[in-house]
Each structure stands twice: as structure tokens, then as C-alpha cells.
PDB file of C-alpha atoms in Angstrom:
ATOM      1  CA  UNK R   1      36.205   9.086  77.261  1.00 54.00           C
ATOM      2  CA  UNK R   2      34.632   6.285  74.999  1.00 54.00           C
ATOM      3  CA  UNK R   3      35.634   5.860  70.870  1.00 55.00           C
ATOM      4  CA  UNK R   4      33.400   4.906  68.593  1.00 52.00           C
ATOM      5  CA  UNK R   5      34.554   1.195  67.602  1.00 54.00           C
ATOM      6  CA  UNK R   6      36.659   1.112  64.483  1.00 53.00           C
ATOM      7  CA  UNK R   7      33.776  -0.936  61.792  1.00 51.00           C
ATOM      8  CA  UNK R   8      31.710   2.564  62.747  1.00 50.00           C
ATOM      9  CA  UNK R   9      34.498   4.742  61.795  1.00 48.00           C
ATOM     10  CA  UNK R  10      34.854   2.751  58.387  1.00 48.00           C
ATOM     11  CA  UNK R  11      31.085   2.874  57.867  1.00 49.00           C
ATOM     12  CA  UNK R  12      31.136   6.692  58.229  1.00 51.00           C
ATOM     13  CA  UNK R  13      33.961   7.063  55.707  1.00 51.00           C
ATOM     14  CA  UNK R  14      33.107   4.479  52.888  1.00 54.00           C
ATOM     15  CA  UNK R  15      30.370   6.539  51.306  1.00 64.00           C
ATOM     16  CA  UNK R  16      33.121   9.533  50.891  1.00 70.00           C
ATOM     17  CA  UNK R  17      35.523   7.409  49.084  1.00 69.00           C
ATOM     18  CA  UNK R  18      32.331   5.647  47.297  1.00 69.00           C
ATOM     19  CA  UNK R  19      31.253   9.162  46.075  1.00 72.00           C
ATOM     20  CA  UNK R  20      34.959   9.883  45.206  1.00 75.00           C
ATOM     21  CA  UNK R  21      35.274   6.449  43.362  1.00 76.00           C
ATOM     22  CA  UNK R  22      32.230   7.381  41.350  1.00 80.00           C
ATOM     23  CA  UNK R  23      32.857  11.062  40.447  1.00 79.00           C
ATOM     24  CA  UNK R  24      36.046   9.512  39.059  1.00 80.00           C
ATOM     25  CA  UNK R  25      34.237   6.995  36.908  1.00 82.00           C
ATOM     26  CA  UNK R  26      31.691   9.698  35.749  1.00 83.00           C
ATOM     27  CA  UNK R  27      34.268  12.016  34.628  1.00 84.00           C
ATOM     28  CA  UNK R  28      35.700   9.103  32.665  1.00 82.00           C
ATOM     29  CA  UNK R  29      32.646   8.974  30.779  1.00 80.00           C
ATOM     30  CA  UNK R  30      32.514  11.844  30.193  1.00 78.00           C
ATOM     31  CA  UNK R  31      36.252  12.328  28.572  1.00 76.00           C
ATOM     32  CA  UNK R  32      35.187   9.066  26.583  1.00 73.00           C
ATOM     33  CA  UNK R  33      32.144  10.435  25.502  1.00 71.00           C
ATOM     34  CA  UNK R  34      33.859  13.533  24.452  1.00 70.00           C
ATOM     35  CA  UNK R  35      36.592  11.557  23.136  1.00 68.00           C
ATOM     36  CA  UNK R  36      34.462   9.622  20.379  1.00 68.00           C
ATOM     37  CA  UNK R  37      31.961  11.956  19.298  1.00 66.00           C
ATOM     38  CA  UNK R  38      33.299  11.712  15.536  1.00 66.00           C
ATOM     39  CA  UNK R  39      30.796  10.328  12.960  1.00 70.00           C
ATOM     40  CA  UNK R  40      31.527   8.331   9.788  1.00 77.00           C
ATOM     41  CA  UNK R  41      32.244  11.079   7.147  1.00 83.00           C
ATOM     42  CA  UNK R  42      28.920  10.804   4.473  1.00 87.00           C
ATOM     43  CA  UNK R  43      29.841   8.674   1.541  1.00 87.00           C
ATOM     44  CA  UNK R  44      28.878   9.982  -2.260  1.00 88.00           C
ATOM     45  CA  UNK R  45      27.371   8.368  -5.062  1.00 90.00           C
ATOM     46  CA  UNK R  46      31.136   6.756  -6.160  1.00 89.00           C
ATOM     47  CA  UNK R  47      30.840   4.600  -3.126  1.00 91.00           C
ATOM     48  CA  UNK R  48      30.650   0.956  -3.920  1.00 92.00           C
ATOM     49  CA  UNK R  49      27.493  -0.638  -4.243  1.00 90.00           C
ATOM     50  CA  UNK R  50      27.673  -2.281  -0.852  1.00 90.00           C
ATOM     51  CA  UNK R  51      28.605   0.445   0.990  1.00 93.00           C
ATOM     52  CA  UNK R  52      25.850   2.404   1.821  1.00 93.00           C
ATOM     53  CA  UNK R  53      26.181   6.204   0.453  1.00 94.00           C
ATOM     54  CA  UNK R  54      24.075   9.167   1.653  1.00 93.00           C
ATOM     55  CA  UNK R  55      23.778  10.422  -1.418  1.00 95.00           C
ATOM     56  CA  UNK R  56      22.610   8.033  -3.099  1.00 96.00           C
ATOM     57  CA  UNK R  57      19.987   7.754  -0.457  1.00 95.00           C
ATOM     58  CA  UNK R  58      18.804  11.307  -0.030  1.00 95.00           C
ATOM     59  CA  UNK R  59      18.460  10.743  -4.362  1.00 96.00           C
ATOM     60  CA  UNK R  60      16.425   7.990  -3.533  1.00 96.00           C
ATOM     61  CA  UNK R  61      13.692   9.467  -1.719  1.00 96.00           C
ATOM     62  CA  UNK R  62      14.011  12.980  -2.807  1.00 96.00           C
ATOM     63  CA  UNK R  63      10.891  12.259  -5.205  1.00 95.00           C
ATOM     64  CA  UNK R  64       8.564  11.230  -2.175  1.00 96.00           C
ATOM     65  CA  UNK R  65       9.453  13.566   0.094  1.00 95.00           C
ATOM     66  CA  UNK R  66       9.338  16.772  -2.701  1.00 94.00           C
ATOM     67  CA  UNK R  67       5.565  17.155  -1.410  1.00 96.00           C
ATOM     68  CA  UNK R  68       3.371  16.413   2.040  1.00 97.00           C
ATOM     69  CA  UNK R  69       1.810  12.857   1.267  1.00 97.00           C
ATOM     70  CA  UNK R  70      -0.852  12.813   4.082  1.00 96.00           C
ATOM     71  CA  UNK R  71      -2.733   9.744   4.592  1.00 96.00           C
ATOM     72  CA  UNK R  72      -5.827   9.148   1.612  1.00 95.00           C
ATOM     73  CA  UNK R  73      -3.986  11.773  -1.004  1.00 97.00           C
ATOM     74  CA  UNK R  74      -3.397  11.578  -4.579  1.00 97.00           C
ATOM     75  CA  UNK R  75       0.662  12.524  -3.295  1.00 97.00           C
ATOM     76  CA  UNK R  76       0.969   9.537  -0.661  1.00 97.00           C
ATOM     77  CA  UNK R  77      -0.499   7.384  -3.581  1.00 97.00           C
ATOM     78  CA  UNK R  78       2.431   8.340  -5.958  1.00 97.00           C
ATOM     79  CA  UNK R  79       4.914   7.988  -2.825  1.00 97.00           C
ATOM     80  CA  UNK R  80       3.857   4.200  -2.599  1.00 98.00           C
ATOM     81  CA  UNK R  81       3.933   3.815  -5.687  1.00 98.00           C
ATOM     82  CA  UNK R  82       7.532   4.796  -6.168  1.00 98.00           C
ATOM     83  CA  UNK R  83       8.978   3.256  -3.285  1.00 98.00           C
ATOM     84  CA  UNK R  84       7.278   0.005  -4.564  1.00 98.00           C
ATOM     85  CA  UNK R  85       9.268   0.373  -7.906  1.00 98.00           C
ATOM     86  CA  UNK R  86      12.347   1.267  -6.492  1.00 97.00           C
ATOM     87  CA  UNK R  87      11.945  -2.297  -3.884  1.00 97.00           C
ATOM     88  CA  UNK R  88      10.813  -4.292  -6.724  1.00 97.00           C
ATOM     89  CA  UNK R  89      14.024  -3.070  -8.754  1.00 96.00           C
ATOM     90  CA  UNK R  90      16.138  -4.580  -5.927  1.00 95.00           C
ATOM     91  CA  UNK R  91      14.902  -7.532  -5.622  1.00 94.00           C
ATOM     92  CA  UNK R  92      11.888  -7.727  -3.604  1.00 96.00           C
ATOM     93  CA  UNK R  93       8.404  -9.451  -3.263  1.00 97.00           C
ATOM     94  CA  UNK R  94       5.911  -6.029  -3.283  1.00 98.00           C
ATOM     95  CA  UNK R  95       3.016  -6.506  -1.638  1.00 97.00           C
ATOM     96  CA  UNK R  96       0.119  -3.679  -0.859  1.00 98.00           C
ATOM     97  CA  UNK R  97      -2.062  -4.389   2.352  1.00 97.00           C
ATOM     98  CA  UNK R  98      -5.528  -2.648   1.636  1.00 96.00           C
ATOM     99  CA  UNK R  99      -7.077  -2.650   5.309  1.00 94.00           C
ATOM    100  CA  UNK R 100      -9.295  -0.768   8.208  1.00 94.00           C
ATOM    101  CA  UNK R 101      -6.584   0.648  11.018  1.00 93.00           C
ATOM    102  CA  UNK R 102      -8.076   1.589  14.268  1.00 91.00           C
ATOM    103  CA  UNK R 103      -6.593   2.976  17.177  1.00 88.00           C
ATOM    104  CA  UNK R 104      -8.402   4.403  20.676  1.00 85.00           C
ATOM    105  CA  UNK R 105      -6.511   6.097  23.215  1.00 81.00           C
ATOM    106  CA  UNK R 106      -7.573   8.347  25.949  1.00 83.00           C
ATOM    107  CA  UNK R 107     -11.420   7.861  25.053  1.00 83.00           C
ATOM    108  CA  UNK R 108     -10.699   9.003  21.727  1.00 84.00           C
ATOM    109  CA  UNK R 109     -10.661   6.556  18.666  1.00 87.00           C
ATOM    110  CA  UNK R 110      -8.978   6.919  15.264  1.00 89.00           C
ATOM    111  CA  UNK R 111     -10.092   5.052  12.095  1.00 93.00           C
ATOM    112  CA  UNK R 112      -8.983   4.922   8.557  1.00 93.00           C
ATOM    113  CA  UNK R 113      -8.435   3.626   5.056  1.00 95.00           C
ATOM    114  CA  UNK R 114      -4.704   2.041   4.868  1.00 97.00           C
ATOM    115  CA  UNK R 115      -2.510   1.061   2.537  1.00 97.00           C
ATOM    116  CA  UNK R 116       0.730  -0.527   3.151  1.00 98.00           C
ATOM    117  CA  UNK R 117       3.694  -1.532   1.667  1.00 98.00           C
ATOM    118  CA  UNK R 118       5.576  -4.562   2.349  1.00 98.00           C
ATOM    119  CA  UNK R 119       8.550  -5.487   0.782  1.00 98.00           C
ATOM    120  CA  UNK R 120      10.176  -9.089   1.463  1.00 97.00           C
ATOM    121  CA  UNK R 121      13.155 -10.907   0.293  1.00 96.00           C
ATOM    122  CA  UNK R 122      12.425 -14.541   1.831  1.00 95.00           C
ATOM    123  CA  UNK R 123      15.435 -16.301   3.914  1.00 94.00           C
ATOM    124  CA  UNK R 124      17.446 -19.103   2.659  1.00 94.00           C
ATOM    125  CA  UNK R 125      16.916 -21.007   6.209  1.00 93.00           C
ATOM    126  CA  UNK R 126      14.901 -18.857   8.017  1.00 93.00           C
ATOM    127  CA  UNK R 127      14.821 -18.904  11.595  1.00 93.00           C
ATOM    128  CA  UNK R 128      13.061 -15.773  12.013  1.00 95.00           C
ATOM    129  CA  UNK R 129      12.331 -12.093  10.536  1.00 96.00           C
ATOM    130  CA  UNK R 130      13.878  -9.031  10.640  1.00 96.00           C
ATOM    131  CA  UNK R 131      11.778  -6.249   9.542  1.00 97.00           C
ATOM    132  CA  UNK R 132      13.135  -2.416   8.488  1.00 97.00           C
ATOM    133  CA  UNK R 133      10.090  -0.286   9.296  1.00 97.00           C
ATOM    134  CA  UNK R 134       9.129   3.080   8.692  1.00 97.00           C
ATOM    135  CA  UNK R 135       5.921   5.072   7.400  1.00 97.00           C
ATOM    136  CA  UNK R 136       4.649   6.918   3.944  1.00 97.00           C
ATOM    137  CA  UNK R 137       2.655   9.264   4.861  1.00 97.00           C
ATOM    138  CA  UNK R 138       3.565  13.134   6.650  1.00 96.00           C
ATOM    139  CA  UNK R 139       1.355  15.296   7.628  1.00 95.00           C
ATOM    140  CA  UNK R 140      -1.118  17.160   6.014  1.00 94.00           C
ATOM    141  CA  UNK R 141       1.446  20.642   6.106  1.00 92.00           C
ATOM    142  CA  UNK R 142       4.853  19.291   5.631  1.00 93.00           C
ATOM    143  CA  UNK R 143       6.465  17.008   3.212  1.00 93.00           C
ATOM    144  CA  UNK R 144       7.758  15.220   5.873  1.00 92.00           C
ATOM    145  CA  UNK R 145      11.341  15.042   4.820  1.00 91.00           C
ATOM    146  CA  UNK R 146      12.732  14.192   8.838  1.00 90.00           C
ATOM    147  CA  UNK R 147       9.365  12.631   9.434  1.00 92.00           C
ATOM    148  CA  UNK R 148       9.850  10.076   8.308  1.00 92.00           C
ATOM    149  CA  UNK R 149      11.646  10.832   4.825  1.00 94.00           C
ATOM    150  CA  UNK R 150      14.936  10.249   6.379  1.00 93.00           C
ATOM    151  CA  UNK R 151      13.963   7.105   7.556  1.00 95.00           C
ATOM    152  CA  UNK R 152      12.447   5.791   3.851  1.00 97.00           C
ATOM    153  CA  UNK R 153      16.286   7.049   2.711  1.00 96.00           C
ATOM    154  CA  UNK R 154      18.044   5.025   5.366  1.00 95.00           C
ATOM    155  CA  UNK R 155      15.835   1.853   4.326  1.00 97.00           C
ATOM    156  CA  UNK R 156      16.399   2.245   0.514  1.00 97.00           C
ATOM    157  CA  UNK R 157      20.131   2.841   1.246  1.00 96.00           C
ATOM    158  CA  UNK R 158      20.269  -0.153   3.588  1.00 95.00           C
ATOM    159  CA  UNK R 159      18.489  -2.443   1.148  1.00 96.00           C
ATOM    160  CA  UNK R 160      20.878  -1.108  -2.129  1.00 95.00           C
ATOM    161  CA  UNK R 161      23.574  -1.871   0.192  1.00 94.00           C
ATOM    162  CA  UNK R 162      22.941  -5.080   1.184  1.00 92.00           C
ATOM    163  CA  UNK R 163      22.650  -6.372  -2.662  1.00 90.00           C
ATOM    164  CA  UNK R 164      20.545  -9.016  -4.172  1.00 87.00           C
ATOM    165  CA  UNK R 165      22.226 -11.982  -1.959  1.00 85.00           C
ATOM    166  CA  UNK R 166      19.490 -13.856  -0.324  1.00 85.00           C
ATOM    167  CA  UNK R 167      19.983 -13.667   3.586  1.00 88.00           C
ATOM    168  CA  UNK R 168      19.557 -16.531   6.048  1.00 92.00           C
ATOM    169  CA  UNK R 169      16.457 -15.094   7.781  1.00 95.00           C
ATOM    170  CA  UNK R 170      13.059 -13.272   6.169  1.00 96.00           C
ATOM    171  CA  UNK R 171      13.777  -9.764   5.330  1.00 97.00           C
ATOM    172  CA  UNK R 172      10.613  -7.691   5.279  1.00 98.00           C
ATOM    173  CA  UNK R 173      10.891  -3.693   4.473  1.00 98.00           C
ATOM    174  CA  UNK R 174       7.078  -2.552   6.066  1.00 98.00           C
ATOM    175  CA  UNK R 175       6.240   0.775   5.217  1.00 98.00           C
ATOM    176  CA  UNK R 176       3.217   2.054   6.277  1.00 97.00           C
ATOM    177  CA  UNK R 177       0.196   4.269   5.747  1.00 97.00           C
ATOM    178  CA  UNK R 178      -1.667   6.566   8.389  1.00 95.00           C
ATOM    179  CA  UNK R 179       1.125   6.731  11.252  1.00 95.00           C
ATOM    180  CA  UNK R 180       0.254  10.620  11.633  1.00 93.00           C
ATOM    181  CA  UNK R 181      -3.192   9.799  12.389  1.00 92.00           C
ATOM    182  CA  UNK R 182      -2.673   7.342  15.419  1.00 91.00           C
ATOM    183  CA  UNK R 183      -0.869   4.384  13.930  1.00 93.00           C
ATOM    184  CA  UNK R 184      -3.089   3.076  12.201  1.00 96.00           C
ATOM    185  CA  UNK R 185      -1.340   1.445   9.517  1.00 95.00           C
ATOM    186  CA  UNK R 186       0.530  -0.452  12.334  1.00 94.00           C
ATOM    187  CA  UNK R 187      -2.408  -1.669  13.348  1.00 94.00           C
ATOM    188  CA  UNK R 188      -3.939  -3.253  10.409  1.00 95.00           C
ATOM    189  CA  UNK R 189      -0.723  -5.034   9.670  1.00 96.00           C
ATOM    190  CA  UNK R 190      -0.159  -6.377  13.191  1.00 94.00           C
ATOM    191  CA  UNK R 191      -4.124  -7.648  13.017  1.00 93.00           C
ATOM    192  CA  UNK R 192      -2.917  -9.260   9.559  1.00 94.00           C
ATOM    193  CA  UNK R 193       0.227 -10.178   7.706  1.00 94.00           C
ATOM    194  CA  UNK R 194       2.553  -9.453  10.616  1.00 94.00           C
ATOM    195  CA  UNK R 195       0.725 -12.298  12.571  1.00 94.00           C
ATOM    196  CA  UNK R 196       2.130 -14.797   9.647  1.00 94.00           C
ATOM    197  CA  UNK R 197       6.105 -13.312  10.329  1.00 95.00           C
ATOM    198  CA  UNK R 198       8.368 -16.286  11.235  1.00 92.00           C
ATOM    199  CA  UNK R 199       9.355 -15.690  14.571  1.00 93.00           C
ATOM    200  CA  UNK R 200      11.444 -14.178  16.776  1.00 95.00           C
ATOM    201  CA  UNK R 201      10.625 -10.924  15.160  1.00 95.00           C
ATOM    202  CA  UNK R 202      13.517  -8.016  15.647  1.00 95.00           C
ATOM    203  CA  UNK R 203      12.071  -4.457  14.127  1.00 95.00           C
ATOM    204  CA  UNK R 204      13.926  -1.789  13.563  1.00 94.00           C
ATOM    205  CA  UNK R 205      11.827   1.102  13.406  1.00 94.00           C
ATOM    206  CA  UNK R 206      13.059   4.208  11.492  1.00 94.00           C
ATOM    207  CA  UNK R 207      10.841   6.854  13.146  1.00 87.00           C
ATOM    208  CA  UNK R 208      11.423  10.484  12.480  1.00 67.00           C
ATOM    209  CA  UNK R 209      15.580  10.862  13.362  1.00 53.00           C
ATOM    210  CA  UNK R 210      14.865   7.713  15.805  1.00 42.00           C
TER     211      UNK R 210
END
């Protein structure tokens, strides 16, 4: 009668305490996850002015967002409009990129008239750009209030919050035109201004409930 050696016996039994080991450390996780699944309770308008309040945010953009603002519309042109007063009023350069966006994908090419609107608040020693993006415009049935008005309310919020201190680094707010038509505001800015951005370049794109 012959045994199997004893390095085969240990081979044969390490995945079953591997698979133990790792249920373990998946249910964990899961507890954890559980565990910490409270939010920050909203903050009202009697929050300090550098602590970011939701109401004062939803207030903020509830006069964009009242109405769909698709791309080329008398609405999306009062919706830039505002959010460019309400950037100015904190402090920021307002500039409004007039260009051609194009976009092909699949065979199939989009093209349109954009206008964006980019906000910046310079660095006092910039070594490079952080950008708070989003889009205006919805689509042509909606008023776009997830997509992307929550997004415009977490940017206006953010810069309110932040105050009129000059950061280190280049702050640039980018909000821009035809997104629901293939991006194409994205587009003209990246073939433009956003070549110009002092570098490294961290985005943080406020898409939708993204």
C-alpha cells in the first residue's frame, strides 16, 4: 500500500483553507460595507459659507434646470447666461468658447454649433489645473435636472464653498454645450483652450449622478 507523499496532501488541502480564508475576508466586506453606509446629513442654507449646503445648491441651479435647454435653444442660451453671472459673482474669469464640435463614431458623425462656458480662477503658483466639468444643455424632452442639473448644483456649491481665496493651482469650472448630441462641446474645447491648460490636468467630471 503506497501514500501519497505529504507536499501532495498539503497541495490538495490549501485551496480549501484558501477558499475558507477568502469567504472570511468577503464577508468582512461585506459587514463593513453594511456597517458605513450612512451619508453626511444635507446641510441648509444657515450653513457657513464654506461649508457646502444642498440647499443652497439646488437654489442655485433651480433657474436652469426649470426648463429642457437642448443644444442651439433660446432656453440653453439663458442657462449660460445665468451660470456665467452666478461664476462671475464669485470670483471668476468668464469666458464663452464659440466653436464647430464634431464627433464620428460607428460610421456615424455628429456636428454642431457650441458654446461653452469656462470659468477660471488662476493659481497663485500653479503647477497644474484642476478642472470641475459638467454640461448645459439636456435633452430636447427633459429639463435635465439629474442630467446634468445636479452636477451644475454640485459645481456652484463647490465653488461658493471654496470662497474667493486664490488656490495654488489653475481652477477652471468648464461647462459645456452639445454633450447630448455626441460630445461635442468636449470636443471643440479639447481642439482649443484645453490644449493651453497647465499641466498635469485632473478633471472631475460631474456627469448625470456620476
Amino acid at each position: 500500500m503506497t501514500t501519497a507523499p505529504d507536499h501532495a496532501i498539503i497541495a490538495g488541502s490549501a485551496p480549501r483553507w484558501h477558499a475558507a480564508v477568502l469567504l472570511l475576508v468577503l464577508l468582512a466586506v461585506v459587514v463593513a460595507g453594511f456597517a458605513f453606509r450612512g451619508v453626511t446629513a444635507p446641510r441648509d442654507a444657515a450653513a457657513p459659507e464654506d461649508v457646502f449646503s444642498a440647499e443652497r445648491a439646488a437654489a442655485s441651479v433651480a433657474p436652469v434646470v426649470a426648463v429642457p435647454r437642448p443644444m442651439g435653444s433660446v432656453e440653453n442660451d439663458s442657462a449660460h447666461e445665468e451660470l456665467a453671472a452666478q461664476l462671475s459673482a464669485l470670483g471668476f474669469e468668464i469666458e464663452t468658447q464659440e466653436g464647430i464640435g464634431t464627433r464620428v463614431l460607428d460610421g456615424e458623425a455628429s456636428v454642431g454649433y457650441v458654446r461653452n462656458l469656462v470659468a477660471t480662477r488662476p493659481g497663485t503658483d500653479p503647477t497644474g489645473t484642476v478642472v470641475l466639468a459638467s454640461h448645459i444643455d439636456s435633452v430636447p424632452g427633459a429639463p435635465g435636472a439629474a442630467d446634468a442639473g445636479v452636477g451644475l448644483a454640485v459645481i456652484l456649491g463647490t465653488a461658493r464653498a471654496l470662497g474667493p481665496e486664490t488656490l495654488r493651482n489653475d481652477l477652471v469650472i468648464l461647462l459645456v454645450d452639445g454633450e447630448e448630441r455626441g460630445l461635442l462641446g468636449s470636443d471643440a474645447y479639447l481642439a482649443g483652450p484645453g490644449q493651453e491648460l497647465t499641466a498635469p490636468v485632473v478633471v472631475l467630471n460631474h456627469e448625470a449622478r456620476g
